[in-house]
XYZ file of C-alpha atoms in Angstrom:
329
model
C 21.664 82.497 -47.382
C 18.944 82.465 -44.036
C 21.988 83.087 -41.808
C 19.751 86.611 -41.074
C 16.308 84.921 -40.071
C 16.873 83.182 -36.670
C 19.415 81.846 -34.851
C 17.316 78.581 -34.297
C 16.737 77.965 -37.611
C 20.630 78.153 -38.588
C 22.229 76.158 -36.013
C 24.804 74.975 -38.537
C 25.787 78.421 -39.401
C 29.751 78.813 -40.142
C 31.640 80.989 -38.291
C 34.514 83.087 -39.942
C 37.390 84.196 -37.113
C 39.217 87.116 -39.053
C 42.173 88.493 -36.408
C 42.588 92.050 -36.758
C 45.970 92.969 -34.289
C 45.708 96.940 -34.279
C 46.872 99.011 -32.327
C 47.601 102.111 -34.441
C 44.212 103.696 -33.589
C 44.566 103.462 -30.094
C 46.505 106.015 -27.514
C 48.366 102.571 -25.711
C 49.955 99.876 -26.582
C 48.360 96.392 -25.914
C 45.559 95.819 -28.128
C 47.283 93.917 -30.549
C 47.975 90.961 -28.280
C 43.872 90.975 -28.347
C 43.280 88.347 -31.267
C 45.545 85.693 -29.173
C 44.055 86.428 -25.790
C 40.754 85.893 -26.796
C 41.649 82.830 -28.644
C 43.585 81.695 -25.480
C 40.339 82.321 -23.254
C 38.670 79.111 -25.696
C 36.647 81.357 -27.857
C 36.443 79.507 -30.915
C 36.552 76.199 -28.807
C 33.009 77.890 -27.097
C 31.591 78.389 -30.972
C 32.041 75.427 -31.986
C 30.167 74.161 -28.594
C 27.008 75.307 -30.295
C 27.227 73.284 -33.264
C 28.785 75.928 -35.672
C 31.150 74.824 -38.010
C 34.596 77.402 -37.178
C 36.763 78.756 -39.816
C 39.838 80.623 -38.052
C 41.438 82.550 -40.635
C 44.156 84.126 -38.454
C 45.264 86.997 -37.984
C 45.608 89.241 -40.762
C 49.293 91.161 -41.453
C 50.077 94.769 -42.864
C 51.397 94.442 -46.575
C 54.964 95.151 -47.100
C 54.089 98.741 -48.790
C 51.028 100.794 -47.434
C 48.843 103.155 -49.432
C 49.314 106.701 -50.360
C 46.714 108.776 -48.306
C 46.633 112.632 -48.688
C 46.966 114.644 -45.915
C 44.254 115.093 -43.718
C 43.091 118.579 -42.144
C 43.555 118.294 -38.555
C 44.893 115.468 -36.753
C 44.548 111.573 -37.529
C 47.635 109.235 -36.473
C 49.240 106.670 -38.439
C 46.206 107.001 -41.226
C 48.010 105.206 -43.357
C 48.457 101.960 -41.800
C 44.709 102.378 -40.518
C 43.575 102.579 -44.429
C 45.739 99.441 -45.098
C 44.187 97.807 -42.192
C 40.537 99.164 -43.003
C 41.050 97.694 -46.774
C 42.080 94.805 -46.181
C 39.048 94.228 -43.375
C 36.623 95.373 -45.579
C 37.793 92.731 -48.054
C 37.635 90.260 -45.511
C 34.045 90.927 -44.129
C 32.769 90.979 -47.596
C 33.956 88.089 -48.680
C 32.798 86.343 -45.990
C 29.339 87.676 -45.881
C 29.540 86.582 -49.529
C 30.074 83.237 -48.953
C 27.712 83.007 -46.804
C 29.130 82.963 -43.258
C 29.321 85.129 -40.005
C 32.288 87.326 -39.585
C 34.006 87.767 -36.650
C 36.270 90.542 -36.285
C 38.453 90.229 -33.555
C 40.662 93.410 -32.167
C 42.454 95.434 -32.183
C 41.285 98.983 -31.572
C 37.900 99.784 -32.727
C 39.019 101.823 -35.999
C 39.578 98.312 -37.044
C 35.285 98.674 -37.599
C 36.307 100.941 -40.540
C 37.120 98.149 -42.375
C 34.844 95.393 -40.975
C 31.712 97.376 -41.047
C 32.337 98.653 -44.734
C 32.754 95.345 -45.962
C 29.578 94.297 -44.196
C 27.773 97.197 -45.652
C 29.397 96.774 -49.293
C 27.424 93.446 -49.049
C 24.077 94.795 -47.720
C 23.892 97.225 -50.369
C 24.225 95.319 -53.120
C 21.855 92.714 -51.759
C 19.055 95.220 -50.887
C 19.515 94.952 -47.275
C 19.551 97.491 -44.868
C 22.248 97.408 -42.483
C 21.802 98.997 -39.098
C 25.091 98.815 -36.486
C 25.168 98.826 -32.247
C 27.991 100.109 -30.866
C 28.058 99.009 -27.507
C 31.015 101.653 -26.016
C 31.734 103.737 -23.700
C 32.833 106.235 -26.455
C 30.786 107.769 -29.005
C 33.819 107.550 -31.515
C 31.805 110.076 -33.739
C 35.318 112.279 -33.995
C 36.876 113.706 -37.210
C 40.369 114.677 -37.943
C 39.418 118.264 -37.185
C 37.359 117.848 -34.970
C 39.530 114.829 -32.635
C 41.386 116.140 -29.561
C 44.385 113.153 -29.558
C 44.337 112.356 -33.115
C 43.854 108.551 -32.091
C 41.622 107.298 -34.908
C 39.812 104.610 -33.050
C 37.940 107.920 -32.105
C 36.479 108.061 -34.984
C 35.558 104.843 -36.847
C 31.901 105.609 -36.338
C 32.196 109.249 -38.208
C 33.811 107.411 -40.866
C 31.102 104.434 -41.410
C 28.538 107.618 -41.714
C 30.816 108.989 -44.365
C 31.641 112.209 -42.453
C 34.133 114.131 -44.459
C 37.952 114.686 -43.532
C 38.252 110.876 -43.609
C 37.791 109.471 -47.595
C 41.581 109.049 -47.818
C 41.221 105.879 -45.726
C 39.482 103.919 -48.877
C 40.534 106.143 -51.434
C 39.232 104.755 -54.742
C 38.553 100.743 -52.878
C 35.298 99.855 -52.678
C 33.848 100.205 -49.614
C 30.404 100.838 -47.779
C 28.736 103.128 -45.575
C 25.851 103.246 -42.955
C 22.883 105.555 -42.656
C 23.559 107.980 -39.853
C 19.893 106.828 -38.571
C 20.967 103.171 -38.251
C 23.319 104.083 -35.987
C 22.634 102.954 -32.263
C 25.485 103.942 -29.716
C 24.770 102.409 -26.774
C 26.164 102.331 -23.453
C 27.285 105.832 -23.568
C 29.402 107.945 -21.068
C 32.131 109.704 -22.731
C 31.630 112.146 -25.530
C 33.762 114.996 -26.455
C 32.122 118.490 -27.309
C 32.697 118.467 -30.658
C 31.183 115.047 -31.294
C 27.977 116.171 -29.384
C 27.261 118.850 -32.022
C 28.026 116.381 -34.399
C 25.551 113.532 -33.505
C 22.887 116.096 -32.824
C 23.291 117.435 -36.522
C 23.122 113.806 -38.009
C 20.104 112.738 -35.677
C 22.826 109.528 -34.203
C 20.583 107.521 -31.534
C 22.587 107.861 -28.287
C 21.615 105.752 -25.768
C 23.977 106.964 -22.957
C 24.172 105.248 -19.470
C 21.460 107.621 -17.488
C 18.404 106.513 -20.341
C 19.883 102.876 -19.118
C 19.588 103.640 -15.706
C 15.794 104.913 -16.015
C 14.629 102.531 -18.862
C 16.670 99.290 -18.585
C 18.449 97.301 -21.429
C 15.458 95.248 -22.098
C 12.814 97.939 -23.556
C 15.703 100.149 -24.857
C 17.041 97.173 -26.840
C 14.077 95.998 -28.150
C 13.109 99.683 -29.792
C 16.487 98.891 -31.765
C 16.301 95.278 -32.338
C 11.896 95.967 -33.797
C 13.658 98.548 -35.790
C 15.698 96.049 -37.446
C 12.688 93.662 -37.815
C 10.842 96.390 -39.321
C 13.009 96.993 -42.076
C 14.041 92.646 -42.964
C 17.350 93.997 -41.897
C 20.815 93.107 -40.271
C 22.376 94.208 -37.353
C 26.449 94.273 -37.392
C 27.747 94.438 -33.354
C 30.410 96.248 -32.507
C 31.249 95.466 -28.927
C 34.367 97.579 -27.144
C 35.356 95.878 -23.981
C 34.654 99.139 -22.703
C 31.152 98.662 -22.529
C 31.289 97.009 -19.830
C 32.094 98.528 -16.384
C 36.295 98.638 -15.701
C 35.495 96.727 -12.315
C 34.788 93.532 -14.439
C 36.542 93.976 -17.582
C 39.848 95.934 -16.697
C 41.669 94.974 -19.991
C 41.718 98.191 -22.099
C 42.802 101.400 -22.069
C 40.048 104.027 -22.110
C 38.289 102.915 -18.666
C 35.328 104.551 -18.230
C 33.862 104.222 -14.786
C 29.800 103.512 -14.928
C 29.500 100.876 -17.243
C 27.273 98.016 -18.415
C 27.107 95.148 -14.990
C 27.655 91.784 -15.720
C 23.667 90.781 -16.022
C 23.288 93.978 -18.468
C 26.192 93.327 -20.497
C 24.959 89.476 -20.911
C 21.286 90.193 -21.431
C 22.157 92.330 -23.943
C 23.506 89.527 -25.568
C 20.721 87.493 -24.628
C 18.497 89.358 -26.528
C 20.009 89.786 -29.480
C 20.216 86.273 -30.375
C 16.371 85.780 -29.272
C 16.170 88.373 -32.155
C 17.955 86.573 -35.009
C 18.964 90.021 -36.622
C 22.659 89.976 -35.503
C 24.997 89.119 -38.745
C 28.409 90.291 -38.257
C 30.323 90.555 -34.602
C 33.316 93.283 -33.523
C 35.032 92.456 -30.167
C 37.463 95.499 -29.457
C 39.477 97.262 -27.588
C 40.739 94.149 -25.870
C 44.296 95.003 -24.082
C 45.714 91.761 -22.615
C 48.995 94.200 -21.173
C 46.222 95.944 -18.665
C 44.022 92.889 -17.780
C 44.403 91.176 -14.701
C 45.017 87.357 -15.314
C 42.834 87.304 -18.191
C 39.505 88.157 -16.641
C 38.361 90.376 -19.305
C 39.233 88.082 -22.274
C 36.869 85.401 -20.707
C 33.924 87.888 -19.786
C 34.477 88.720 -23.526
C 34.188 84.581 -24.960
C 31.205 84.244 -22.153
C 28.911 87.861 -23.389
C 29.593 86.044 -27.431
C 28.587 82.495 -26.423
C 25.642 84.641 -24.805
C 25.198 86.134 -28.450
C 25.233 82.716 -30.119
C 22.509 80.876 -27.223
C 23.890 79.980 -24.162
C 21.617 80.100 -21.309
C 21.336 79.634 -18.178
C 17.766 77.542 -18.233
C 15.480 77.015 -21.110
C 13.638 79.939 -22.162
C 9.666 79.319 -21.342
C 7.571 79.708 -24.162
C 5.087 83.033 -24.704
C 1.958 80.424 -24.499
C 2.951 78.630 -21.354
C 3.562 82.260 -19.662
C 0.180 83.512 -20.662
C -1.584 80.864 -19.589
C 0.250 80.904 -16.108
C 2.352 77.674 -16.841
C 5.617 79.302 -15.558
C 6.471 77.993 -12.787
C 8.459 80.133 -10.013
């Protein structure tokens, strides 16, 4: 499998679509309606654009009878129709990453990344890779049961991928993965609750909030990550929360945020990213069709991933031709 080397090189590369309607983690209602929106908005219409060969698998469905999860010390909502969403994600992730193909998760409420981030990291590990994850949010969702202030669990899907405890009743005995605390890369920034600061200051989680973006720019502060990844012959899973983006553009969800990533951030985020050919495994979250305003944020959403998977706006110049002054302006 070279889906991990460069996008150029893999031009074929299948696509899985995995639909993930949650809404349990979340504090409104909405998010489920997500999966169809973006779908609506011509997302896997735009993939296929680029010559990849889409598999939609639909949208996946909570089993008639959901697992038995202990009680939890503090407060987690509806944990166990999150652990029979996060299993069956996880399965779904891994499987495709086994086969060979991109998974794309689409949400839902971001503790649907329990799952799809496990099963990504399931696969890494047993193929000697080293997984590293972006979490492009507004939210540092680094919260524990005892530690969360509403209980809402997509609050805390990134404490759960580190394996903080409070949460191991989600997966149980399942098999599942986990990511290094130092892989972690929240980025985009602007909301994090006391608790969770002490938290990602204990477990050394790089925060790149909004004011390091205002005084560095995405460019250099996405590169450290994306040489990082290089570095290490590793693979980047995204997990983007509509959120990320400033509430001005992308009004569709329900923890606005004001300060967010602009439309030329947001995209050459993106941008980058697939220069990189790191990226191999995709979250879009926190998608709330009930709060958008006639579907603007579902197709900012399909534009940033056809972004991610090399649309541009003019052919990128070559390093050579810029060095020797060939650009022309």
């Amino acid at each position: 499998m070279n889906m991990h080397s460069n996008f150029e090189d893999t031009h074929k590369q299948k696509l899985t679509i995995i639909g993930a309607p949650i809404e349990e983690g979340a504090g409104r209602l909405g998010a489920l309606m997500g999966p169809a929106a973006l779908r609506t908005a011509g997302l896997v219409r735009t993939l296929e654009e680029f010559g990849h060969p889409v598999e939609d698998r639909g949208d996946l469905q909570l089993p008639p009878v959901l697992p038995v999860v202990p009680a939890v010390d503090g407060l987690a909502h509806h944990i166990e129709r999150i652990a029979a969403w996060s299993r069956m994600l996880s399965s779904e992730t891994y499987d495709a990453m086994t086969k060979g193909t991109f998974p794309i998760t689409l949400g839902g409420d971001h503790s649907l990344s329990m799952g799809s981030v496990s099963g990504v990291a399931r696969y890494c590990e047993e193929h000697g890779r080293e997984l590293f994850v972006l979490w492009l949010d507004a939210h540092s969702d680094f919260n524990t049961p005892a530690t969360s202030p509403s209980g809402n669990m997509h609050g805390m899907s990134a404490a759960l991928l580190c394996g903080e405890p409070g949460l191991e009743g989600v997966f149980g005995k399942e098999p599942r993965g986990f990511v290094k605390p130092e892989n972690l890369h929240l980025f985009g920034i602007r909301s994090i609750d006391a608790t969770e600061r002490v938290l990602l200051r204990e477990r050394g989680i790089d925060v790149v909030d909004m004011r390091r973006i205002d005084e560095f720019g995405v460019a250099k502060l996405m590169r450290r990550i994306i040489e990082r990844v290089q570095k290490a012959n590793g693979i980047l899973h995204v997990s983007f929360d509509v959120d990320f983006i400033d509430p001005s553009l992308a009004p569709g969800v329900g923890t606005t945020v004001p300060g967010g990533a602009t439309f030329r951030e947001a995209h050459l985020v993106m941008e980058l990213l697939h220069d990189s050919g790191v990226v191999g495994s995709l979250d879009v979250v926190e998608l709330n069709p009930f709060l958008d305003e006639r579907g603007r944020s579902a197709l900012l959403l399909v534009d940033l991933v056809a972004s991610l998977f090399g649309r541009q706006i003019f052919d990128k110049p070559n390093l050579a031709d810029q060095s020797a002054g060939a650009l022309s302006i």
